Amino acid sequence: MSLREAYTTLFLSILDKDGEIKDTADLKHEGKSVDQETVIGVLKSLESREVIKYETISREQLVLTEEGADIADNGSYEARVFYAVPEGEENGISVADLKSKLGQAAQFGQGRAIKNKWIKKSANGGFTRAVESIVDESQNLLRDIREKGAYHDEKVVKDLKKQKHISASKVTSYRVVKGDKFTTQIVKEETDITEEMLKSGEWKTATFKKYNFNAAGVQPRSGALHPLMKVREEYRQIFLELGFSEMPTAQYVESSFWNFDALFQPQQHPARDAHDTFFLSDPATSDRMPMDYVERVKQVHSVGGYGSIGYGYDWKIAEAEKLVLRTHTTAVSSNMLYKLAKEFQETGEWKPVKWFSIDKVFRNETLDATHLAEFHQIEGVVADRGLTLGDLIGTLHGFFKKLGIQKLRFKPAYNPYTEPSMEIFAWHDGLNKWVEIGNSGMFRPEMLLPMGLPEDVAVIAWGLSTERPTMIKYGYNNIRDLVGHKCRLDMVNRNPIARVDK
Ligand SMILES: N[C@@H](Cc1ccccc1)C(=O)O
């Protein structure tokens, strides 16, 4: 039986017999005063079920300090001195011996023992007993106070407080009466459904404790950004400092046209397979595409143009209309570049741009410790007349320098929409190796010219994920600790945006 159960039984039997508990401070359980902290827990639980009602009694109580308790247990210092002096011996005890026997107590007790005429100086400068026996009133007084928690003589109390042998402390106890639904038959309330209960069928008849929806939650000590959002904020800040403006990325669903076709990605490309891409089923397609531009894209894919021989396959609009969850934010870039080209066509004025975006993309991947079906992409795009690969490399150095990454290496790569394409590697001091951190390239003329951009405009672009640098930065080994319902909440304490000082 737990203490709480024992108290419950105790209270209910008293109430049943006497109709009232005058003061829980007077109650004893197994010879000891009941613990008022446990008492209030039991009372609250019984009160919530209307079995009892209670009111609080507050009063001051005298309690012994550590020193006071030592005196109550082991005697006053003067008494200790008296007992340390041997009976009836001429020479008694020397001051040094007394000190080594009693330590500090010798010093404290000596004077009083003499004043009480319990001991006296001996011929050789030590002490001998002056009386046969003593009554240790200081000890008795403290024992009495410990027992009763009070003392009638104000002056004595004041003195003892001054000597730091006692102190006053507030104590709370309770008066208890029967409630409207008083009963001595308390059914045990279960808090959890257990495997045993399920196996034995006990769950069917068990009484479950109700949820207390009014209970106050744990007060968070700080507000915090999710680590991914924190990293996103850092990247956003870097782009803004470099004079980039943010592309609108709220739309997760794109037509295959903007996600693939506009990027000169052939319709047979493996990335367009359902294994890699999430297709929507309802609605499955969109016909909201600028048809004249669609026609130019069809041409460049199937027969070429703009100095390209194209892919030479039968391009189908049905494939382009399929709605997908965007697989990269380059779908946003293609859409934005088309709008920029249109503006140029309409006004004849060319405006160079520096854009970025940081948002979610989706890929139908096998989930494991480092891959989820969705992640955040960081994308940078610069469009201007006469940009070269040197501009791309220089821009990437400038961008990564802001992140504290100085050593970069580039490896030739392939993307359907960029030529040349480069994978970006950074030297990681901690891991002591080159790590791949992104992908980049110069958008192909087959992508830019059908949009209607000026022929001498080049577009450099790069992309990276936020998850990877976040995992490295905050030491996450499993992406599931970073994203989703299992997100480790201790990160809140490690990445505060503001902390409440206690
Ligand atoms: N879209 C590419 C990244 C990229 C962006 C821009 C240019 C080149 C590459 C990816 O998903 O990996």
Short mmCIF file of N, CA and C in Angstrom, two decimals, residues 314-372:
data_model
loop_
_atom_site.label_atom_id
_atom_site.label_comp_id
_atom_site.label_asym_id
_atom_site.label_seq_id
_atom_site.Cartn_x
_atom_site.Cartn_y
_atom_site.Cartn_z
N ASP A 314 8.90 12.76 -79.23
CA ASP A 314 7.53 13.25 -79.42
C ASP A 314 7.03 13.86 -78.09
N TRP A 315 7.18 15.18 -77.94
CA TRP A 315 6.80 15.87 -76.69
C TRP A 315 5.28 15.90 -76.54
N LYS A 316 4.79 15.53 -75.37
CA LYS A 316 3.33 15.47 -75.17
C LYS A 316 2.87 16.45 -74.11
N ILE A 317 1.85 17.23 -74.43
CA ILE A 317 1.30 18.20 -73.48
C ILE A 317 0.73 17.49 -72.24
N ALA A 318 0.17 16.28 -72.45
CA ALA A 318 -0.44 15.53 -71.33
C ALA A 318 0.57 15.29 -70.21
N GLU A 319 1.82 15.08 -70.61
CA GLU A 319 2.87 14.83 -69.62
C GLU A 319 3.18 16.13 -68.85
N ALA A 320 3.17 17.25 -69.57
CA ALA A 320 3.49 18.55 -68.97
C ALA A 320 2.39 19.04 -68.02
N GLU A 321 1.16 18.60 -68.28
CA GLU A 321 0.01 19.05 -67.48
C GLU A 321 -0.08 18.38 -66.11
N LYS A 322 0.64 17.28 -65.98
CA LYS A 322 0.53 16.52 -64.71
C LYS A 322 1.00 17.35 -63.52
N LEU A 323 0.15 17.39 -62.51
CA LEU A 323 0.52 18.16 -61.30
C LEU A 323 1.43 17.33 -60.40
N VAL A 324 2.44 17.98 -59.86
CA VAL A 324 3.37 17.29 -58.95
C VAL A 324 3.61 18.16 -57.72
N LEU A 325 4.09 17.52 -56.67
CA LEU A 325 4.64 18.31 -55.56
C LEU A 325 6.03 18.68 -56.05
N ARG A 326 6.34 19.96 -56.08
CA ARG A 326 7.61 20.36 -56.71
C ARG A 326 8.79 19.56 -56.14
N THR A 327 9.65 19.11 -57.05
CA THR A 327 10.78 18.28 -56.63
C THR A 327 12.01 19.14 -56.36
N HIS A 328 11.96 20.38 -56.80
CA HIS A 328 13.03 21.33 -56.49
C HIS A 328 12.48 22.76 -56.62
N THR A 329 13.15 23.70 -55.96
CA THR A 329 12.68 25.08 -56.03
C THR A 329 13.09 25.72 -57.36
N THR A 330 13.82 24.97 -58.19
CA THR A 330 14.15 25.48 -59.52
C THR A 330 12.87 25.65 -60.34
N ALA A 331 11.79 24.94 -59.92
CA ALA A 331 10.48 25.14 -60.55
C ALA A 331 10.01 26.58 -60.33
N VAL A 332 10.32 27.13 -59.16
CA VAL A 332 9.96 28.53 -58.86
C VAL A 332 10.83 29.46 -59.72
N SER A 333 12.13 29.11 -59.81
CA SER A 333 13.05 29.93 -60.60
C SER A 333 12.61 29.99 -62.06
N SER A 334 12.19 28.84 -62.62
CA SER A 334 11.81 28.83 -64.04
C SER A 334 10.59 29.72 -64.26
N ASN A 335 9.64 29.61 -63.35
CA ASN A 335 8.44 30.44 -63.42
C ASN A 335 8.77 31.93 -63.34
N MET A 336 9.66 32.27 -62.43
CA MET A 336 10.05 33.67 -62.22
C MET A 336 10.83 34.22 -63.43
N LEU A 337 11.71 33.36 -63.97
CA LEU A 337 12.51 33.80 -65.13
C LEU A 337 11.60 34.03 -66.34
N TYR A 338 10.58 33.17 -66.47
CA TYR A 338 9.63 33.36 -67.58
C TYR A 338 8.93 34.72 -67.44
N LYS A 339 8.52 35.05 -66.19
CA LYS A 339 7.84 36.34 -65.96
C LYS A 339 8.78 37.51 -66.27
N LEU A 340 10.04 37.34 -65.91
CA LEU A 340 11.05 38.38 -66.16
C LEU A 340 11.22 38.58 -67.67
N ALA A 341 11.26 37.44 -68.41
CA ALA A 341 11.41 37.50 -69.86
C ALA A 341 10.21 38.20 -70.49
N LYS A 342 9.03 37.90 -69.95
CA LYS A 342 7.80 38.48 -70.48
C LYS A 342 7.81 40.00 -70.30
N GLU A 343 8.27 40.41 -69.11
CA GLU A 343 8.37 41.83 -68.82
C GLU A 343 9.33 42.51 -69.80
N PHE A 344 10.44 41.80 -70.05
CA PHE A 344 11.42 42.34 -71.00
C PHE A 344 10.80 42.46 -72.39
N GLN A 345 10.05 41.41 -72.79
CA GLN A 345 9.41 41.43 -74.11
C GLN A 345 8.43 42.60 -74.23
N GLU A 346 7.72 42.86 -73.13
CA GLU A 346 6.70 43.91 -73.16
C GLU A 346 7.29 45.31 -73.10
N THR A 347 8.36 45.48 -72.33
CA THR A 347 8.89 46.84 -72.11
C THR A 347 10.15 47.12 -72.93
N GLY A 348 10.82 46.05 -73.37
CA GLY A 348 12.09 46.22 -74.08
C GLY A 348 13.22 46.62 -73.14
N GLU A 349 12.91 46.66 -71.85
CA GLU A 349 13.94 47.05 -70.87
C GLU A 349 14.46 45.84 -70.12
N TRP A 350 15.73 45.72 -70.01
CA TRP A 350 16.32 44.59 -69.28
C TRP A 350 16.75 45.01 -67.88
N LYS A 351 16.29 44.23 -66.89
CA LYS A 351 16.68 44.47 -65.50
C LYS A 351 17.40 43.25 -64.96
N PRO A 352 18.67 43.40 -64.59
CA PRO A 352 19.33 42.23 -63.99
C PRO A 352 18.70 41.89 -62.64
N VAL A 353 18.74 40.63 -62.25
CA VAL A 353 18.12 40.24 -60.96
C VAL A 353 19.04 39.33 -60.16
N LYS A 354 18.85 39.40 -58.84
CA LYS A 354 19.49 38.45 -57.91
C LYS A 354 18.37 37.94 -57.00
N TRP A 355 18.07 36.67 -57.12
CA TRP A 355 16.95 36.10 -56.37
C TRP A 355 17.41 34.93 -55.51
N PHE A 356 16.61 34.70 -54.48
CA PHE A 356 16.84 33.47 -53.70
C PHE A 356 15.51 32.93 -53.21
N SER A 357 15.52 31.67 -52.82
CA SER A 357 14.35 31.11 -52.14
C SER A 357 14.84 30.02 -51.18
N ILE A 358 14.07 29.84 -50.11
CA ILE A 358 14.37 28.76 -49.16
C ILE A 358 13.03 28.15 -48.77
N ASP A 359 12.73 26.99 -49.27
CA ASP A 359 11.45 26.38 -48.91
C ASP A 359 11.46 24.89 -49.22
N LYS A 360 10.32 24.30 -48.93
CA LYS A 360 10.18 22.85 -49.01
C LYS A 360 10.11 22.32 -50.44
N VAL A 361 10.71 21.14 -50.63
CA VAL A 361 10.53 20.40 -51.87
C VAL A 361 10.26 18.94 -51.48
N PHE A 362 9.78 18.17 -52.43
CA PHE A 362 9.31 16.81 -52.10
C PHE A 362 9.86 15.79 -53.07
N ARG A 363 10.38 14.69 -52.53
CA ARG A 363 10.84 13.61 -53.40
C ARG A 363 10.42 12.28 -52.83
N ASN A 364 9.98 11.43 -53.73
CA ASN A 364 9.47 10.13 -53.31
C ASN A 364 10.61 9.18 -53.02
N GLU A 365 11.32 9.44 -51.93
CA GLU A 365 12.53 8.67 -51.63
C GLU A 365 12.29 7.62 -50.57
N THR A 366 13.15 6.63 -50.53
CA THR A 366 13.12 5.67 -49.44
C THR A 366 13.60 6.40 -48.19
N LEU A 367 12.80 6.29 -47.13
CA LEU A 367 13.15 7.03 -45.92
C LEU A 367 14.23 6.29 -45.14
N ASP A 368 15.22 7.02 -44.71
CA ASP A 368 16.22 6.43 -43.81
C ASP A 368 16.75 7.51 -42.88
N ALA A 369 17.86 7.21 -42.21
CA ALA A 369 18.35 8.13 -41.17
C ALA A 369 18.68 9.52 -41.71
N THR A 370 18.98 9.62 -42.99
CA THR A 370 19.34 10.94 -43.50
C THR A 370 18.41 11.43 -44.62
N HIS A 371 17.41 10.63 -44.98
CA HIS A 371 16.49 11.05 -46.05
C HIS A 371 15.04 11.04 -45.61
N LEU A 372 14.34 12.11 -45.94
CA LEU A 372 12.90 12.14 -45.76
C LEU A 372 12.29 12.43 -47.13
#
